[in-house]
mmCIF file of C-alpha atoms and ligand atoms in Angstrom:
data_model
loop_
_atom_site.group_PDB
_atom_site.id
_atom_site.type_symbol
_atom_site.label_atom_id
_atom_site.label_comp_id
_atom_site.label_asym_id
_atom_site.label_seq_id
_atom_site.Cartn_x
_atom_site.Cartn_y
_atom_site.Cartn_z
ATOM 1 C CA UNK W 1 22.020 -18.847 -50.542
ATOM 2 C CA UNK W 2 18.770 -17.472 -50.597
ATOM 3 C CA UNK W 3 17.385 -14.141 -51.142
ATOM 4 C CA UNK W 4 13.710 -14.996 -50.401
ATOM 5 C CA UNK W 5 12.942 -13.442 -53.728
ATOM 6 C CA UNK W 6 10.054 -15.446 -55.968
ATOM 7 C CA UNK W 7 10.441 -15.966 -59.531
ATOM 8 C CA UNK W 8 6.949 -16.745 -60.598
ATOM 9 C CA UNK W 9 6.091 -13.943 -62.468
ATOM 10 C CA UNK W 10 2.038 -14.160 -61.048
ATOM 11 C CA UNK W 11 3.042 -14.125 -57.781
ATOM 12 C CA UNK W 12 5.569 -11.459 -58.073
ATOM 13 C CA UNK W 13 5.100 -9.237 -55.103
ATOM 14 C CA UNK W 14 6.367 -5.044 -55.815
ATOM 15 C CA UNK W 15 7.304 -2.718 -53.302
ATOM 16 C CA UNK W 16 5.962 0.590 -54.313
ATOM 17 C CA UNK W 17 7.514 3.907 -53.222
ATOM 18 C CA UNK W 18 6.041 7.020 -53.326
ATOM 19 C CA UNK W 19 8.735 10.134 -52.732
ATOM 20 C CA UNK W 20 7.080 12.905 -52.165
ATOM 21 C CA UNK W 21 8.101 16.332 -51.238
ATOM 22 C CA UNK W 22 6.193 16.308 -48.101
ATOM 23 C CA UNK W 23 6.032 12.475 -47.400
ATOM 24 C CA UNK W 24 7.896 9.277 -48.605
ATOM 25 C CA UNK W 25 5.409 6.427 -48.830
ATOM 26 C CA UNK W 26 5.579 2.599 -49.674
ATOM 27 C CA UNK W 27 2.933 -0.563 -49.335
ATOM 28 C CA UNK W 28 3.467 -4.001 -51.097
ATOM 29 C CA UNK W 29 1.311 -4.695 -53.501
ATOM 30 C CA UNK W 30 0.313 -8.066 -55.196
ATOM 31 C CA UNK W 31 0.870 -8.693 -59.487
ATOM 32 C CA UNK W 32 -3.039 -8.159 -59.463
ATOM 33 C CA UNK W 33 -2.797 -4.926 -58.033
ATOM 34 C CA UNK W 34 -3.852 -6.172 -54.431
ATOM 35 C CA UNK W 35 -2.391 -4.605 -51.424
ATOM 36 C CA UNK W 36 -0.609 -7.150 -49.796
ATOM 37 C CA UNK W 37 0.651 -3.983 -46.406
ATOM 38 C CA UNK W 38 -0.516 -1.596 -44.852
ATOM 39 C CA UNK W 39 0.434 1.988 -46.349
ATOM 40 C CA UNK W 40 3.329 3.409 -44.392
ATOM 41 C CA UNK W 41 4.749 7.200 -44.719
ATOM 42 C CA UNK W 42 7.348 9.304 -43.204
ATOM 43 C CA UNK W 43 8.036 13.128 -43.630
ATOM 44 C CA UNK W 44 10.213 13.795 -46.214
ATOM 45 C CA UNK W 45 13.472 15.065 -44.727
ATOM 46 C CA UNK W 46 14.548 19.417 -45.372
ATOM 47 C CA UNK W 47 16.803 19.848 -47.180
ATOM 48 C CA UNK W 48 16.009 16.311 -48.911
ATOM 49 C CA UNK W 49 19.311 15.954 -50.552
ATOM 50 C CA UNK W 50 19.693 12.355 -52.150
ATOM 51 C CA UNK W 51 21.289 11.761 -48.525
ATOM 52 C CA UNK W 52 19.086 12.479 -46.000
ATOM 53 C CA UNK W 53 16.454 11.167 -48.378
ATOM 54 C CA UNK W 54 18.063 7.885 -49.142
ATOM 55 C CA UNK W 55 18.782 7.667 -44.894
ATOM 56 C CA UNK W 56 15.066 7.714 -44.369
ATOM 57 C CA UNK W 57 13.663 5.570 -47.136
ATOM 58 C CA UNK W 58 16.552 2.994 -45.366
ATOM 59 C CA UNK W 59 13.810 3.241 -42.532
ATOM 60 C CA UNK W 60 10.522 2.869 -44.523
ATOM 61 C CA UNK W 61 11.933 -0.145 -46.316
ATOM 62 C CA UNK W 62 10.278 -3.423 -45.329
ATOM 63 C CA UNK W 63 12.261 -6.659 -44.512
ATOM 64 C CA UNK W 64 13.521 -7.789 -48.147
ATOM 65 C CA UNK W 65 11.914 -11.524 -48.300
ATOM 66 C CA UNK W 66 8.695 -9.312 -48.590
ATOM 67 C CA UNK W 67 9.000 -8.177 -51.636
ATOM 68 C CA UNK W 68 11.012 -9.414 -54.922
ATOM 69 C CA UNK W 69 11.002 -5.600 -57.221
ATOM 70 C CA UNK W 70 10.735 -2.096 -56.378
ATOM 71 C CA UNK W 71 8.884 0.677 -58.455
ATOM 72 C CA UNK W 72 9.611 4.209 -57.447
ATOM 73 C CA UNK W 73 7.856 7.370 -58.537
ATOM 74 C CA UNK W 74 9.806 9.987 -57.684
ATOM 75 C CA UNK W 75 8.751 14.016 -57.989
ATOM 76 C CA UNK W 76 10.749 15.301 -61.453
ATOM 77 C CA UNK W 77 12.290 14.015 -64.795
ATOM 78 C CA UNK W 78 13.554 10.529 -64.467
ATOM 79 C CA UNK W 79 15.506 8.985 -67.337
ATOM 80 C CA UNK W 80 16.671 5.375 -67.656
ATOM 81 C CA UNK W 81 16.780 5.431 -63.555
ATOM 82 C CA UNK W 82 18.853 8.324 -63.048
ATOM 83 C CA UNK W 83 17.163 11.591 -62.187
ATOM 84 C CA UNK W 84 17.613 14.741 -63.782
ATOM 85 C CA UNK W 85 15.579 17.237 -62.075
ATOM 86 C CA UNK W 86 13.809 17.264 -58.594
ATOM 87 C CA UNK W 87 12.564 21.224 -58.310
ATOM 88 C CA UNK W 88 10.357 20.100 -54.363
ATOM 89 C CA UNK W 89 13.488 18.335 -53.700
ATOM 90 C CA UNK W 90 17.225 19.611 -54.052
ATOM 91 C CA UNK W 91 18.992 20.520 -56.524
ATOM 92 C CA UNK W 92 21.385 17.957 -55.982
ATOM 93 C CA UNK W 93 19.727 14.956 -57.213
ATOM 94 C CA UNK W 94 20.737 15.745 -60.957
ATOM 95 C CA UNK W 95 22.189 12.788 -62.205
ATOM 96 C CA UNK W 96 21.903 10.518 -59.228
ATOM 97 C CA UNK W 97 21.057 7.464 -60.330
ATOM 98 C CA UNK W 98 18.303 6.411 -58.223
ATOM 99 C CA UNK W 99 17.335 2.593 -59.638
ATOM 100 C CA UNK W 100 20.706 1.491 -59.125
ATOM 101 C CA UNK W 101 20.654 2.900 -55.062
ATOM 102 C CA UNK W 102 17.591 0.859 -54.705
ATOM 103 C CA UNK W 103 18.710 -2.121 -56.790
ATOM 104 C CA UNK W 104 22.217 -1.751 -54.384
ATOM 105 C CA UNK W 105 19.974 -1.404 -51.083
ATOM 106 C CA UNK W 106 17.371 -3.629 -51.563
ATOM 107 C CA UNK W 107 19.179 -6.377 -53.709
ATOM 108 C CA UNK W 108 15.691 -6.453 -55.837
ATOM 109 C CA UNK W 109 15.212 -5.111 -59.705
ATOM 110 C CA UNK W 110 13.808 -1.500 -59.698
ATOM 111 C CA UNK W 111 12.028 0.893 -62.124
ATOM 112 C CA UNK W 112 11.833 4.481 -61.143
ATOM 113 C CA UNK W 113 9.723 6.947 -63.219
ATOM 114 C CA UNK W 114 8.313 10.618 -62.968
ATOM 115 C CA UNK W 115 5.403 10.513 -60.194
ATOM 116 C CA UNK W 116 2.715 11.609 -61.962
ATOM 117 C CA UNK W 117 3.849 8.981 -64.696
ATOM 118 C CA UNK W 118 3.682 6.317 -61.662
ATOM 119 C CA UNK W 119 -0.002 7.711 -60.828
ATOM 120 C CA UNK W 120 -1.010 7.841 -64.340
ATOM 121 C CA UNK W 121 0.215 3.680 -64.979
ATOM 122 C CA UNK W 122 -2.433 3.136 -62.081
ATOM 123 C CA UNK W 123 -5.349 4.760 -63.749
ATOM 124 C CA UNK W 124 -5.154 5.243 -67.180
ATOM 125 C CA UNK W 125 -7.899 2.889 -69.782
ATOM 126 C CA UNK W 126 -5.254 2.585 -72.484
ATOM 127 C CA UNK W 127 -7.607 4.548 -75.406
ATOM 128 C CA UNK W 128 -6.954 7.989 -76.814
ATOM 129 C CA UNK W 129 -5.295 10.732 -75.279
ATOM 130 C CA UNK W 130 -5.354 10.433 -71.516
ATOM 131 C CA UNK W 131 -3.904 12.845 -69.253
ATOM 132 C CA UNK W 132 -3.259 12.649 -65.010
ATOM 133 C CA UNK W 133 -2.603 15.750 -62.821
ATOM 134 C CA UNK W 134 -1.351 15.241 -59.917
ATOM 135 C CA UNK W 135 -2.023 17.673 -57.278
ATOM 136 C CA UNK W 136 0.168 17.960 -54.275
ATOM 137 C CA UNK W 137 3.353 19.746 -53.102
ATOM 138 C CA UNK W 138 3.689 19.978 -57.057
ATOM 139 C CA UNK W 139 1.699 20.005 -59.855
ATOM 140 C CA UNK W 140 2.196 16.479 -61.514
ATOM 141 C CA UNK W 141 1.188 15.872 -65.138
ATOM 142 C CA UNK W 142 1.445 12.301 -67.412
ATOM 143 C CA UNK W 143 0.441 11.974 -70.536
ATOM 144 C CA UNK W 144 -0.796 8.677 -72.375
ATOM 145 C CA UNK W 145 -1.646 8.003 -75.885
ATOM 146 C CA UNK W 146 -3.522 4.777 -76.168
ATOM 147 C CA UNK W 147 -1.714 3.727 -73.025
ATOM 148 C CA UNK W 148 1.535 4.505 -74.175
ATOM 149 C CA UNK W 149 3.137 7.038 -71.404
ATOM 150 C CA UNK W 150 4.879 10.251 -73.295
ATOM 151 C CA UNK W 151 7.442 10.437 -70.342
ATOM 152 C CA UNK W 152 8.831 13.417 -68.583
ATOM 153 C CA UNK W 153 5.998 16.249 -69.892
ATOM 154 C CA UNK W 154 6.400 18.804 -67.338
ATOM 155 C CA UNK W 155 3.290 20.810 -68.196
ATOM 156 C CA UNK W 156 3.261 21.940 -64.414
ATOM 157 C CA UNK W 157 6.659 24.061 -65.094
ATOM 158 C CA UNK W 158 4.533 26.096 -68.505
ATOM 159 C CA UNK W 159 3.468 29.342 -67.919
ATOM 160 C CA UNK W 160 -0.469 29.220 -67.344
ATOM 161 C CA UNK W 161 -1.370 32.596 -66.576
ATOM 162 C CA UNK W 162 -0.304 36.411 -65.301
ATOM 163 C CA UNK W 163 3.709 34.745 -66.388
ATOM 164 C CA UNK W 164 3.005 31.952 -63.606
ATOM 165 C CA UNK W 165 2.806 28.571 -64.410
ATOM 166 C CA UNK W 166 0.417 25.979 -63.435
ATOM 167 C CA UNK W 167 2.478 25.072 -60.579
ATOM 168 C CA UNK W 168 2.975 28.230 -59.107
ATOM 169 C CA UNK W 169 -0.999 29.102 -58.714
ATOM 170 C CA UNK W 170 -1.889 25.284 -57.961
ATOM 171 C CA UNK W 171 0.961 23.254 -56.057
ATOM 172 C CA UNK W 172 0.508 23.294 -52.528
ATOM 173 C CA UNK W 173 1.820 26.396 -51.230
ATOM 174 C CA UNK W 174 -0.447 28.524 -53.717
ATOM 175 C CA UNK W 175 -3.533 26.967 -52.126
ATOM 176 C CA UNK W 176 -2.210 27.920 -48.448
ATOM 177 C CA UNK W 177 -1.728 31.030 -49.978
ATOM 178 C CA UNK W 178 -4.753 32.334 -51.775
ATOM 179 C CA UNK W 179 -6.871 29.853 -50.234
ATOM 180 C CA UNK W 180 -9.238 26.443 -51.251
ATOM 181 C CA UNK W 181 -12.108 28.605 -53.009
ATOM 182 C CA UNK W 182 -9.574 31.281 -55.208
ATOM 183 C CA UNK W 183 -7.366 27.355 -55.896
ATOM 184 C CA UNK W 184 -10.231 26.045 -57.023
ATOM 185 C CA UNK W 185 -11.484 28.821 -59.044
ATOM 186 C CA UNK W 186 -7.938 28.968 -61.184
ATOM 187 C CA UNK W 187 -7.788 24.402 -61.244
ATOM 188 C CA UNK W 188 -11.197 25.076 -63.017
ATOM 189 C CA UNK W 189 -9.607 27.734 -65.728
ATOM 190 C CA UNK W 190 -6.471 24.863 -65.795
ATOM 191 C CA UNK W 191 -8.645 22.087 -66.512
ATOM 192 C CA UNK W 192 -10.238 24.629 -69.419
ATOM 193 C CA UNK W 193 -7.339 25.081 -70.588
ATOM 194 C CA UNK W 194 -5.892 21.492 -70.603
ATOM 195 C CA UNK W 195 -9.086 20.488 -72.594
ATOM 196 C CA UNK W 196 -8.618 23.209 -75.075
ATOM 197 C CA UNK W 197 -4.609 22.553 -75.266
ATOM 198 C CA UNK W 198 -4.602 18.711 -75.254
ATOM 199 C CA UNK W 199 -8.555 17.835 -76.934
ATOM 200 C CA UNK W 200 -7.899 14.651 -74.086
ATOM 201 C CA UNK W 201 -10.543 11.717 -73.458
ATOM 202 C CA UNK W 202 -10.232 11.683 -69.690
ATOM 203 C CA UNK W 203 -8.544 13.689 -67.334
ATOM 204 C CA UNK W 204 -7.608 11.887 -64.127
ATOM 205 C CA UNK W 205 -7.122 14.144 -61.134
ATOM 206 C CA UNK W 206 -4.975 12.693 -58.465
ATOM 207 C CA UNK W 207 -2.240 13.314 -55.419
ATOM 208 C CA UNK W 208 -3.238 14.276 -51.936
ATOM 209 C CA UNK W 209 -4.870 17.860 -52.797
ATOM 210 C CA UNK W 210 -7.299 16.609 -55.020
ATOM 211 C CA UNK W 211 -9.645 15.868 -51.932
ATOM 212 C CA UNK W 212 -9.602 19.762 -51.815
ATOM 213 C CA UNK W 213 -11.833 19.919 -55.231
ATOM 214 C CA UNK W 214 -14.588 21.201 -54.584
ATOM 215 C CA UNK W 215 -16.148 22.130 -58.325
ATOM 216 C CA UNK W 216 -18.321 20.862 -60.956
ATOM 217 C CA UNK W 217 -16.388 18.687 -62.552
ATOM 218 C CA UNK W 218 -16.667 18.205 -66.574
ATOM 219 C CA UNK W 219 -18.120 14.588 -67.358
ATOM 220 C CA UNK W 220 -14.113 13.392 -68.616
ATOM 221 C CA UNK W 221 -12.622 14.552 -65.793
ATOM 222 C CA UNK W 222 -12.533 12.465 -63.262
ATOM 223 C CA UNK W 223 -10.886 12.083 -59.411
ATOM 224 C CA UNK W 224 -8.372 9.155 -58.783
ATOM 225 C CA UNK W 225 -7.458 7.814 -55.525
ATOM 226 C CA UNK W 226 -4.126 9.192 -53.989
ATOM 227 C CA UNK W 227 -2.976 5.091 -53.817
ATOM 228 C CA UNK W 228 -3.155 5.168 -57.073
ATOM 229 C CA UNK W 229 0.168 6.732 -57.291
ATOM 230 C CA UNK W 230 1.359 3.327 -55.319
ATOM 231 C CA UNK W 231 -0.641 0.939 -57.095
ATOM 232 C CA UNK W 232 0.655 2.307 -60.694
ATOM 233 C CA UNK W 233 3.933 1.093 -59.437
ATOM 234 C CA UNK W 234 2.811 -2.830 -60.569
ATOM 235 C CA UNK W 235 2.034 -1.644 -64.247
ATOM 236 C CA UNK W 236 5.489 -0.409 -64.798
ATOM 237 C CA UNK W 237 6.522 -4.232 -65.040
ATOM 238 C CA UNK W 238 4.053 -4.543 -67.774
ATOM 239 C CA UNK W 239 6.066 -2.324 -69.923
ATOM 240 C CA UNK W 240 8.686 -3.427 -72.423
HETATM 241 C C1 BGC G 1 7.896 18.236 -60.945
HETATM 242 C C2 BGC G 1 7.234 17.061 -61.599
HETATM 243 C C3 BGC G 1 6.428 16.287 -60.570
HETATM 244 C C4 BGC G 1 5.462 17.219 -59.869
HETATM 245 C C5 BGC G 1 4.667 16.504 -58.792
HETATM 246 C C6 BGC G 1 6.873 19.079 -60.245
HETATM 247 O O1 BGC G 1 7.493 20.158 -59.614
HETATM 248 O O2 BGC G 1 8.579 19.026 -61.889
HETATM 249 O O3 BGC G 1 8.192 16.224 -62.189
HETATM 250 O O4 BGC G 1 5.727 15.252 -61.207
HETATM 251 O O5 BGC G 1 6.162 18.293 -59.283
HETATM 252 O O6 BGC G 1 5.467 15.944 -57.827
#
């Protein structure tokens, strides 16, 4: 029987998935990093227990000759495939182990790491300390040394200022809250800060809120496209 799956690693096609705490997102995208779909979302279910979650990706998953792996980025620490925290999610995805649902579901290999760490894969050089900050229902954060991802640094959790951390003043419901110039203000004191803290080469600013930056930039700081957080998904068959 077939399964429609290629072998070839060049032609290898991945099915990237994006779970967000807002949206769940996915596109196909090519070993060179080509989109080979159009980018489809859904709303992330509430509550979005493993459950409800898992019943709606069921729906944003594309006929399976389409694609022959799966990389997932999903929004909190991911080891080996199984998560152990998901603080936009529900507290009940600690210990579910997420690569082998999609490896069950989907009958294709999968690799499932942190989002930011997803995002970061996508845009990172590979030379010196690199850092990516997603920002978005959360605040994301990967680090890379020389290209090698430090996984599961969840700098967005560490108190920042006034005994809130960085994602309390600059996930998403901060910025409804005190509003795009005071958000802006405080992501300029975080990038400070970052710089100071972490001495990085570039800082890569990413997820859906960074279209919302509106301040001089330093020159190693840069903004990333949100589908970088899909595309990053091919890299993480480059890995060991
Ligand atoms: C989580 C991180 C995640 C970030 C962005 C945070 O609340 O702890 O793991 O990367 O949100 O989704």
């Amino acid at each position: 029987m077939t399964t429609g799956a290629r072998t070839d690693g060049r032609s290898l096609r991945t099915l990237c998935i994006d779970i967000g705490g807002t949206g769940l997102k996915a596109m196909i995208v090519s070993a060179h990093g080509k989109p080979l779909s159009e980018r489809t979302r859904i709303e992330t279910p509430r509550p979005a227990t493993p459950r409800a979650v898992g019943a709606a990706l069921q729906k944003l998953l594309p006929e399976r000759t389409l694609f022959d792996r799966v990389s997932v980025g999903f929004p909190g620490v991911v080891v080996d495939g199984v998560v152990r925290t998901a603080p936009n999610m529900h507290p009940s995805w600690a210990g579910f182990d997420l690569a082998t649902w999609f490896l069950r579901t989907t009958g294709r290999p999968t690799r499932v790491l942190n989002d930011a760490g997803v995002q970061g894969h996508g845009v990172v050089q590979g030379r010196g300390v690199e850092i990516c900050v997603t920002l978005g229902t959360g605040f994301g954060f990967s680090l890379f040394v020389n290209g090698h991802y430090v996984p599961n640094v969840e700098f967005g959790h560490h108190p920042f200022r006034k005994g809130k951390s960085y994602e309390e003043l600059l996930g998403d419901a901060a910025l409804k809250k005190r509003g795009k110039k005071r958000w802006n203000r405080t992501l300029g004191q975080a990038i400070d800060q970052l710089q100071h803290t972490f001495n990085f080469r570039v800082l890569y600013l990413g997820g859906g809120n960074a279209r919302k930056v509106d301040l001089p930039l330093p020159r190693n700081v840069k903004r990333v496209d949100n589908v970088a957080g899909l595309l990053g998904g091919v890299k993480l068959w480059e890995r060991d």
